[in-house]
Amino acid sequence: MNMALDSSVLVLNRLWQAVNICTARRAFSLIYSGQAQVVDASGGDYQTFNFDEWKDFTGVEDGHDYVHTLNFRVKVPKIIVLMVFDKLPRKEIKLTRQNIFLRDKFECQYCGKKFERNDLNIDHVVPRSRGGKTTWDNVVCSCVRCNTKKGNRSPEQARMPLMRIPKAPRPRAFLNVSMSRVPHDSWKTFVDVAYWNVEVSD
Ligand SMILES: [Zn+2]
């Protein structure tokens, strides 16, 4: 058993966005078949390597693990970038209270002020009583005061224009896993820790 082959490798898509984490074993198979290249920053800036280049690359000794074969040893990559379009399904973002708050940045869409989660309501722009649906383009977060003031009216009727036109957030191709810490410094460029630590449960 080679533990190094079980270590985690960050997978970037062709736009260099973090989309996945795989095992080094899987990463090697992607690199070997030409579907991915290694990304290495040990030289100061980011370089990419195909399998043969990587095999010959010594770079800086920086605590990489190695996999030894009969003929050579090869560093276990920490990041790979896909050469092909990944077929990861883009995740539609669920219409949950929390996701609405996140989209609207916890700002009341009528007065523009920021609030704690508990002081925010979900407001139907076109009220439900007037046929308004619970859809991304018809719900916004609103403070209790604005929500009450608006009542059963549309923004036009209430003369309370919206800060932003609500719409569905773009489906995320990005990685959506929670991790308490980023395992390698080299990942940090690609991983928005703040975002990853956002609680998405609703
Ligand atoms: Zn408000």
PDB file of C-alpha atoms and ligand atoms in Angstrom:
ATOM      1  CA  MET A   1       0.000   0.000   0.000  1.00  0.00           C
ATOM      2  CA  ASN A   2       1.332   3.373  -0.898  1.00  0.00           C
ATOM      3  CA  MET A   3      -0.130   6.063   1.317  1.00  0.00           C
ATOM      4  CA  ALA A   4       1.124   8.797  -0.975  1.00  0.00           C
ATOM      5  CA  LEU A   5      -1.272   7.574  -3.638  1.00  0.00           C
ATOM      6  CA  ASP A   6      -4.153   8.249  -1.326  1.00  0.00           C
ATOM      7  CA  SER A   7      -3.194  11.853  -0.689  1.00  0.00           C
ATOM      8  CA  SER A   8      -5.466  14.624  -1.901  1.00  0.00           C
ATOM      9  CA  VAL A   9      -4.905  16.455  -5.152  1.00  0.00           C
ATOM     10  CA  LEU A  10      -6.771  19.607  -6.064  1.00  0.00           C
ATOM     11  CA  VAL A  11      -8.320  19.442  -9.526  1.00  0.00           C
ATOM     12  CA  LEU A  12      -8.662  22.642 -11.557  1.00  0.00           C
ATOM     13  CA  ASN A  13     -10.787  22.949 -14.653  1.00  0.00           C
ATOM     14  CA  ARG A  14      -9.529  24.547 -17.844  1.00  0.00           C
ATOM     15  CA  LEU A  15     -10.251  27.973 -16.412  1.00  0.00           C
ATOM     16  CA  TRP A  16      -8.047  27.149 -13.443  1.00  0.00           C
ATOM     17  CA  GLN A  17     -10.977  27.049 -11.077  1.00  0.00           C
ATOM     18  CA  ALA A  18     -10.984  24.456  -8.340  1.00  0.00           C
ATOM     19  CA  VAL A  19     -13.611  21.894  -9.186  1.00  0.00           C
ATOM     20  CA  ASN A  20     -12.734  18.770  -7.337  1.00  0.00           C
ATOM     21  CA  ILE A  21     -10.401  16.896  -5.096  1.00  0.00           C
ATOM     22  CA  CYS A  22      -9.154  13.499  -6.147  1.00  0.00           C
ATOM     23  CA  THR A  23      -6.628  10.995  -4.926  1.00  0.00           C
ATOM     24  CA  ALA A  24      -3.081  11.069  -6.215  1.00  0.00           C
ATOM     25  CA  ARG A  25      -3.821   7.675  -7.761  1.00  0.00           C
ATOM     26  CA  ARG A  26      -6.596   9.170  -9.871  1.00  0.00           C
ATOM     27  CA  ALA A  27      -4.465  12.221 -10.623  1.00  0.00           C
ATOM     28  CA  PHE A  28      -1.655  10.064 -11.978  1.00  0.00           C
ATOM     29  CA  SER A  29      -4.042   8.234 -14.222  1.00  0.00           C
ATOM     30  CA  LEU A  30      -5.374  11.548 -15.583  1.00  0.00           C
ATOM     31  CA  ILE A  31      -1.864  12.902 -16.116  1.00  0.00           C
ATOM     32  CA  TYR A  32      -0.568   9.713 -17.646  1.00  0.00           C
ATOM     33  CA  SER A  33      -3.440   9.589 -20.128  1.00  0.00           C
ATOM     34  CA  GLY A  34      -2.928  13.242 -21.033  1.00  0.00           C
ATOM     35  CA  GLN A  35      -6.246  14.372 -19.622  1.00  0.00           C
ATOM     36  CA  ALA A  36      -4.566  16.547 -17.032  1.00  0.00           C
ATOM     37  CA  GLN A  37      -1.269  18.221 -16.303  1.00  0.00           C
ATOM     38  CA  VAL A  38       0.492  18.860 -13.057  1.00  0.00           C
ATOM     39  CA  VAL A  39       0.448  22.395 -11.708  1.00  0.00           C
ATOM     40  CA  ASP A  40       3.469  23.224  -9.639  1.00  0.00           C
ATOM     41  CA  ALA A  41       4.379  26.501  -8.007  1.00  0.00           C
ATOM     42  CA  SER A  42       7.607  25.486  -6.333  1.00  0.00           C
ATOM     43  CA  GLY A  43       9.598  27.504  -8.857  1.00  0.00           C
ATOM     44  CA  GLY A  44       7.829  30.703  -7.816  1.00  0.00           C
ATOM     45  CA  ASP A  45       5.201  30.895 -10.514  1.00  0.00           C
ATOM     46  CA  TYR A  46       2.828  28.311 -11.834  1.00  0.00           C
ATOM     47  CA  GLN A  47       4.169  25.849 -14.315  1.00  0.00           C
ATOM     48  CA  THR A  48       2.386  22.944 -15.911  1.00  0.00           C
ATOM     49  CA  PHE A  49       3.921  19.593 -16.688  1.00  0.00           C
ATOM     50  CA  ASN A  50       2.819  16.603 -18.654  1.00  0.00           C
ATOM     51  CA  PHE A  51       3.681  13.204 -17.287  1.00  0.00           C
ATOM     52  CA  ASP A  52       7.142  12.925 -18.836  1.00  0.00           C
ATOM     53  CA  GLU A  53       8.076  16.455 -17.916  1.00  0.00           C
ATOM     54  CA  TRP A  54       6.889  15.914 -14.392  1.00  0.00           C
ATOM     55  CA  LYS A  55       8.770  12.684 -14.078  1.00  0.00           C
ATOM     56  CA  ASP A  56      11.985  14.511 -15.005  1.00  0.00           C
ATOM     57  CA  PHE A  57      11.238  17.581 -12.960  1.00  0.00           C
ATOM     58  CA  THR A  58      13.117  17.803  -9.727  1.00  0.00           C
ATOM     59  CA  GLY A  59      12.259  21.359  -8.753  1.00  0.00           C
ATOM     60  CA  VAL A  60      12.659  22.477  -5.212  1.00  0.00           C
ATOM     61  CA  GLU A  61      12.568  19.972  -2.406  1.00  0.00           C
ATOM     62  CA  ASP A  62       9.432  21.140  -0.732  1.00  0.00           C
ATOM     63  CA  GLY A  63       8.075  18.244   1.174  1.00  0.00           C
ATOM     64  CA  HIS A  64       6.455  16.502  -1.772  1.00  0.00           C
ATOM     65  CA  ASP A  65       5.745  12.847  -1.351  1.00  0.00           C
ATOM     66  CA  TYR A  66       7.159  10.517  -3.926  1.00  0.00           C
ATOM     67  CA  VAL A  67       5.894   7.432  -5.590  1.00  0.00           C
ATOM     68  CA  HIS A  68       8.642   4.980  -6.402  1.00  0.00           C
ATOM     69  CA  THR A  69       8.485   2.668  -9.354  1.00  0.00           C
ATOM     70  CA  LEU A  70      11.108   0.207 -10.486  1.00  0.00           C
ATOM     71  CA  ASN A  71      12.764   2.729 -12.750  1.00  0.00           C
ATOM     72  CA  PHE A  72      12.097   6.106 -11.343  1.00  0.00           C
ATOM     73  CA  ARG A  73      10.465   8.015  -8.585  1.00  0.00           C
ATOM     74  CA  VAL A  74       7.924  10.678  -9.234  1.00  0.00           C
ATOM     75  CA  LYS A  75       6.609  13.451  -7.053  1.00  0.00           C
ATOM     76  CA  VAL A  76       3.027  13.229  -5.993  1.00  0.00           C
ATOM     77  CA  PRO A  77       1.362  16.341  -7.415  1.00  0.00           C
ATOM     78  CA  LYS A  78      -0.657  18.619  -5.203  1.00  0.00           C
ATOM     79  CA  ILE A  79      -2.610  20.307  -7.977  1.00  0.00           C
ATOM     80  CA  ILE A  80      -3.583  19.213 -11.470  1.00  0.00           C
ATOM     81  CA  VAL A  81      -5.355  21.075 -14.230  1.00  0.00           C
ATOM     82  CA  LEU A  82      -7.696  19.319 -16.610  1.00  0.00           C
ATOM     83  CA  MET A  83      -6.872  19.547 -20.304  1.00  0.00           C
ATOM     84  CA  VAL A  84     -10.320  18.511 -21.363  1.00  0.00           C
ATOM     85  CA  PHE A  85     -13.658  19.933 -20.502  1.00  0.00           C
ATOM     86  CA  ASP A  86     -14.729  18.232 -17.384  1.00  0.00           C
ATOM     87  CA  LYS A  87     -18.141  16.729 -17.423  1.00  0.00           C
ATOM     88  CA  LEU A  88     -18.903  17.728 -13.908  1.00  0.00           C
ATOM     89  CA  PRO A  89     -22.533  18.611 -13.731  1.00  0.00           C
ATOM     90  CA  ARG A  90     -22.969  22.207 -12.791  1.00  0.00           C
ATOM     91  CA  LYS A  91     -24.819  22.296  -9.573  1.00  0.00           C
ATOM     92  CA  GLU A  92     -27.957  24.332  -9.616  1.00  0.00           C
ATOM     93  CA  ILE A  93     -28.041  26.345  -6.473  1.00  0.00           C
ATOM     94  CA  LYS A  94     -30.965  25.355  -4.346  1.00  0.00           C
ATOM     95  CA  LEU A  95     -33.523  27.946  -3.455  1.00  0.00           C
ATOM     96  CA  THR A  96     -33.081  27.944   0.295  1.00  0.00           C
ATOM     97  CA  ARG A  97     -33.353  30.742   2.800  1.00  0.00           C
ATOM     98  CA  GLN A  98     -29.643  30.609   3.411  1.00  0.00           C
ATOM     99  CA  ASN A  99     -28.799  30.738  -0.292  1.00  0.00           C
ATOM    100  CA  ILE A 100     -31.115  33.698  -0.780  1.00  0.00           C
ATOM    101  CA  PHE A 101     -29.380  35.468   2.109  1.00  0.00           C
ATOM    102  CA  LEU A 102     -26.009  34.630   0.601  1.00  0.00           C
ATOM    103  CA  ARG A 103     -27.004  35.875  -2.840  1.00  0.00           C
ATOM    104  CA  ASP A 104     -28.297  39.108  -1.360  1.00  0.00           C
ATOM    105  CA  LYS A 105     -25.279  39.343   0.963  1.00  0.00           C
ATOM    106  CA  PHE A 106     -27.514  39.629   4.010  1.00  0.00           C
ATOM    107  CA  GLU A 107     -28.599  43.058   2.808  1.00  0.00           C
ATOM    108  CA  CYS A 108     -32.203  44.088   2.818  1.00  0.00           C
ATOM    109  CA  GLN A 109     -33.003  44.608  -0.838  1.00  0.00           C
ATOM    110  CA  TYR A 110     -35.227  47.567  -0.030  1.00  0.00           C
ATOM    111  CA  CYS A 111     -33.231  49.687   2.409  1.00  0.00           C
ATOM    112  CA  GLY A 112     -29.824  48.268   1.513  1.00  0.00           C
ATOM    113  CA  LYS A 113     -28.745  47.711   5.103  1.00  0.00           C
ATOM    114  CA  LYS A 114     -26.975  44.615   6.308  1.00  0.00           C
ATOM    115  CA  PHE A 115     -28.655  42.482   8.956  1.00  0.00           C
ATOM    116  CA  GLU A 116     -28.157  39.391  11.008  1.00  0.00           C
ATOM    117  CA  ARG A 117     -29.842  36.342   9.635  1.00  0.00           C
ATOM    118  CA  ASN A 118     -32.483  36.385  12.350  1.00  0.00           C
ATOM    119  CA  ASP A 119     -33.511  39.918  11.449  1.00  0.00           C
ATOM    120  CA  LEU A 120     -34.124  39.102   7.815  1.00  0.00           C
ATOM    121  CA  ASN A 121     -37.210  37.800   6.108  1.00  0.00           C
ATOM    122  CA  ILE A 122     -37.750  36.374   2.693  1.00  0.00           C
ATOM    123  CA  ASP A 123     -39.905  38.816   0.772  1.00  0.00           C
ATOM    124  CA  HIS A 124     -41.923  37.898  -2.295  1.00  0.00           C
ATOM    125  CA  VAL A 125     -41.391  40.813  -4.687  1.00  0.00           C
ATOM    126  CA  VAL A 126     -44.765  40.146  -6.271  1.00  0.00           C
ATOM    127  CA  PRO A 127     -46.714  39.018  -3.213  1.00  0.00           C
ATOM    128  CA  ARG A 128     -47.953  35.466  -3.171  1.00  0.00           C
ATOM    129  CA  SER A 129     -51.469  36.739  -2.771  1.00  0.00           C
ATOM    130  CA  ARG A 130     -51.062  38.369  -6.189  1.00  0.00           C
ATOM    131  CA  GLY A 131     -49.783  35.254  -7.832  1.00  0.00           C
ATOM    132  CA  GLY A 132     -46.084  35.796  -7.098  1.00  0.00           C
ATOM    133  CA  LYS A 133     -44.110  32.585  -7.222  1.00  0.00           C
ATOM    134  CA  THR A 134     -41.393  31.356  -4.923  1.00  0.00           C
ATOM    135  CA  THR A 135     -38.636  31.548  -7.494  1.00  0.00           C
ATOM    136  CA  TRP A 136     -35.175  33.093  -7.559  1.00  0.00           C
ATOM    137  CA  ASP A 137     -36.447  36.084  -9.509  1.00  0.00           C
ATOM    138  CA  ASN A 138     -39.290  36.765  -7.124  1.00  0.00           C
ATOM    139  CA  VAL A 139     -37.733  36.452  -3.689  1.00  0.00           C
ATOM    140  CA  VAL A 140     -35.323  38.754  -1.940  1.00  0.00           C
ATOM    141  CA  CYS A 141     -34.168  39.172   1.580  1.00  0.00           C
ATOM    142  CA  SER A 142     -35.725  42.016   3.425  1.00  0.00           C
ATOM    143  CA  CYS A 143     -35.507  43.400   6.920  1.00  0.00           C
ATOM    144  CA  VAL A 144     -38.537  43.034   9.104  1.00  0.00           C
ATOM    145  CA  ARG A 145     -39.245  46.760   8.955  1.00  0.00           C
ATOM    146  CA  CYS A 146     -39.199  46.972   5.141  1.00  0.00           C
ATOM    147  CA  ASN A 147     -41.091  43.729   4.872  1.00  0.00           C
ATOM    148  CA  THR A 148     -43.857  45.074   7.086  1.00  0.00           C
ATOM    149  CA  LYS A 149     -43.873  48.431   5.348  1.00  0.00           C
ATOM    150  CA  LYS A 150     -44.170  46.857   1.920  1.00  0.00           C
ATOM    151  CA  GLY A 151     -46.953  44.590   3.063  1.00  0.00           C
ATOM    152  CA  ASN A 152     -49.029  43.057   0.356  1.00  0.00           C
ATOM    153  CA  ARG A 153     -47.856  45.325  -2.415  1.00  0.00           C
ATOM    154  CA  SER A 154     -45.457  45.197  -5.294  1.00  0.00           C
ATOM    155  CA  PRO A 155     -42.322  47.384  -5.047  1.00  0.00           C
ATOM    156  CA  GLU A 156     -43.915  49.836  -7.481  1.00  0.00           C
ATOM    157  CA  GLN A 157     -47.093  50.109  -5.463  1.00  0.00           C
ATOM    158  CA  ALA A 158     -45.134  50.477  -2.254  1.00  0.00           C
ATOM    159  CA  ARG A 159     -42.654  52.848  -3.912  1.00  0.00           C
ATOM    160  CA  MET A 160     -39.876  50.736  -2.560  1.00  0.00           C
ATOM    161  CA  PRO A 161     -37.542  50.044  -5.463  1.00  0.00           C
ATOM    162  CA  LEU A 162     -35.294  47.028  -5.209  1.00  0.00           C
ATOM    163  CA  MET A 163     -31.564  47.485  -4.757  1.00  0.00           C
ATOM    164  CA  ARG A 164     -30.938  44.748  -7.325  1.00  0.00           C
ATOM    165  CA  ILE A 165     -33.093  42.783  -9.723  1.00  0.00           C
ATOM    166  CA  PRO A 166     -33.232  39.312  -8.194  1.00  0.00           C
ATOM    167  CA  LYS A 167     -32.118  36.403 -10.321  1.00  0.00           C
ATOM    168  CA  ALA A 168     -30.870  32.894  -9.900  1.00  0.00           C
ATOM    169  CA  PRO A 169     -27.208  32.692  -8.991  1.00  0.00           C
ATOM    170  CA  ARG A 170     -25.124  31.169 -11.731  1.00  0.00           C
ATOM    171  CA  PRO A 171     -24.826  27.422 -11.345  1.00  0.00           C
ATOM    172  CA  ARG A 172     -21.556  26.661  -9.673  1.00  0.00           C
ATOM    173  CA  ALA A 173     -19.005  24.522 -11.315  1.00  0.00           C
ATOM    174  CA  PHE A 174     -16.903  25.184  -8.297  1.00  0.00           C
ATOM    175  CA  LEU A 175     -16.037  22.786  -5.648  1.00  0.00           C
ATOM    176  CA  ASN A 176     -18.476  22.801  -2.842  1.00  0.00           C
ATOM    177  CA  VAL A 177     -16.945  20.882  -0.009  1.00  0.00           C
ATOM    178  CA  SER A 178     -16.350  22.052   3.477  1.00  0.00           C
ATOM    179  CA  MET A 179     -12.923  21.785   4.924  1.00  0.00           C
ATOM    180  CA  SER A 180     -11.756  23.369   8.098  1.00  0.00           C
ATOM    181  CA  ARG A 181      -8.345  24.080   6.649  1.00  0.00           C
ATOM    182  CA  VAL A 182      -6.637  23.975   3.297  1.00  0.00           C
ATOM    183  CA  PRO A 183      -4.222  21.039   3.313  1.00  0.00           C
ATOM    184  CA  HIS A 184      -1.547  22.636   1.140  1.00  0.00           C
ATOM    185  CA  ASP A 185      -0.462  26.255   0.892  1.00  0.00           C
ATOM    186  CA  SER A 186      -0.284  25.835  -2.858  1.00  0.00           C
ATOM    187  CA  TRP A 187      -4.052  25.336  -2.949  1.00  0.00           C
ATOM    188  CA  LYS A 188      -4.774  28.702  -1.429  1.00  0.00           C
ATOM    189  CA  THR A 189      -4.584  30.625  -4.668  1.00  0.00           C
ATOM    190  CA  PHE A 190      -7.394  28.515  -6.015  1.00  0.00           C
ATOM    191  CA  VAL A 191      -9.511  28.033  -3.001  1.00  0.00           C
ATOM    192  CA  ASP A 192     -11.540  30.728  -1.443  1.00  0.00           C
ATOM    193  CA  VAL A 193     -11.374  29.589   2.137  1.00  0.00           C
ATOM    194  CA  ALA A 194     -13.903  32.132   3.263  1.00  0.00           C
ATOM    195  CA  TYR A 195     -16.392  30.835   0.756  1.00  0.00           C
ATOM    196  CA  TRP A 196     -15.736  27.230   1.598  1.00  0.00           C
ATOM    197  CA  ASN A 197     -16.345  27.863   5.226  1.00  0.00           C
ATOM    198  CA  VAL A 198     -19.689  29.475   4.588  1.00  0.00           C
ATOM    199  CA  GLU A 199     -22.384  27.459   6.152  1.00  0.00           C
ATOM    200  CA  VAL A 200     -24.750  26.461   3.396  1.00  0.00           C
ATOM    201  CA  SER A 201     -27.217  24.453   5.360  1.00  0.00           C
ATOM    202  CA  ASP A 202     -30.615  26.012   5.650  1.00  0.00           C
TER     203      ASP A 202
HETATM  204 ZN    ZN B   1     -34.909  47.071   4.967  1.00  0.00          ZN
END
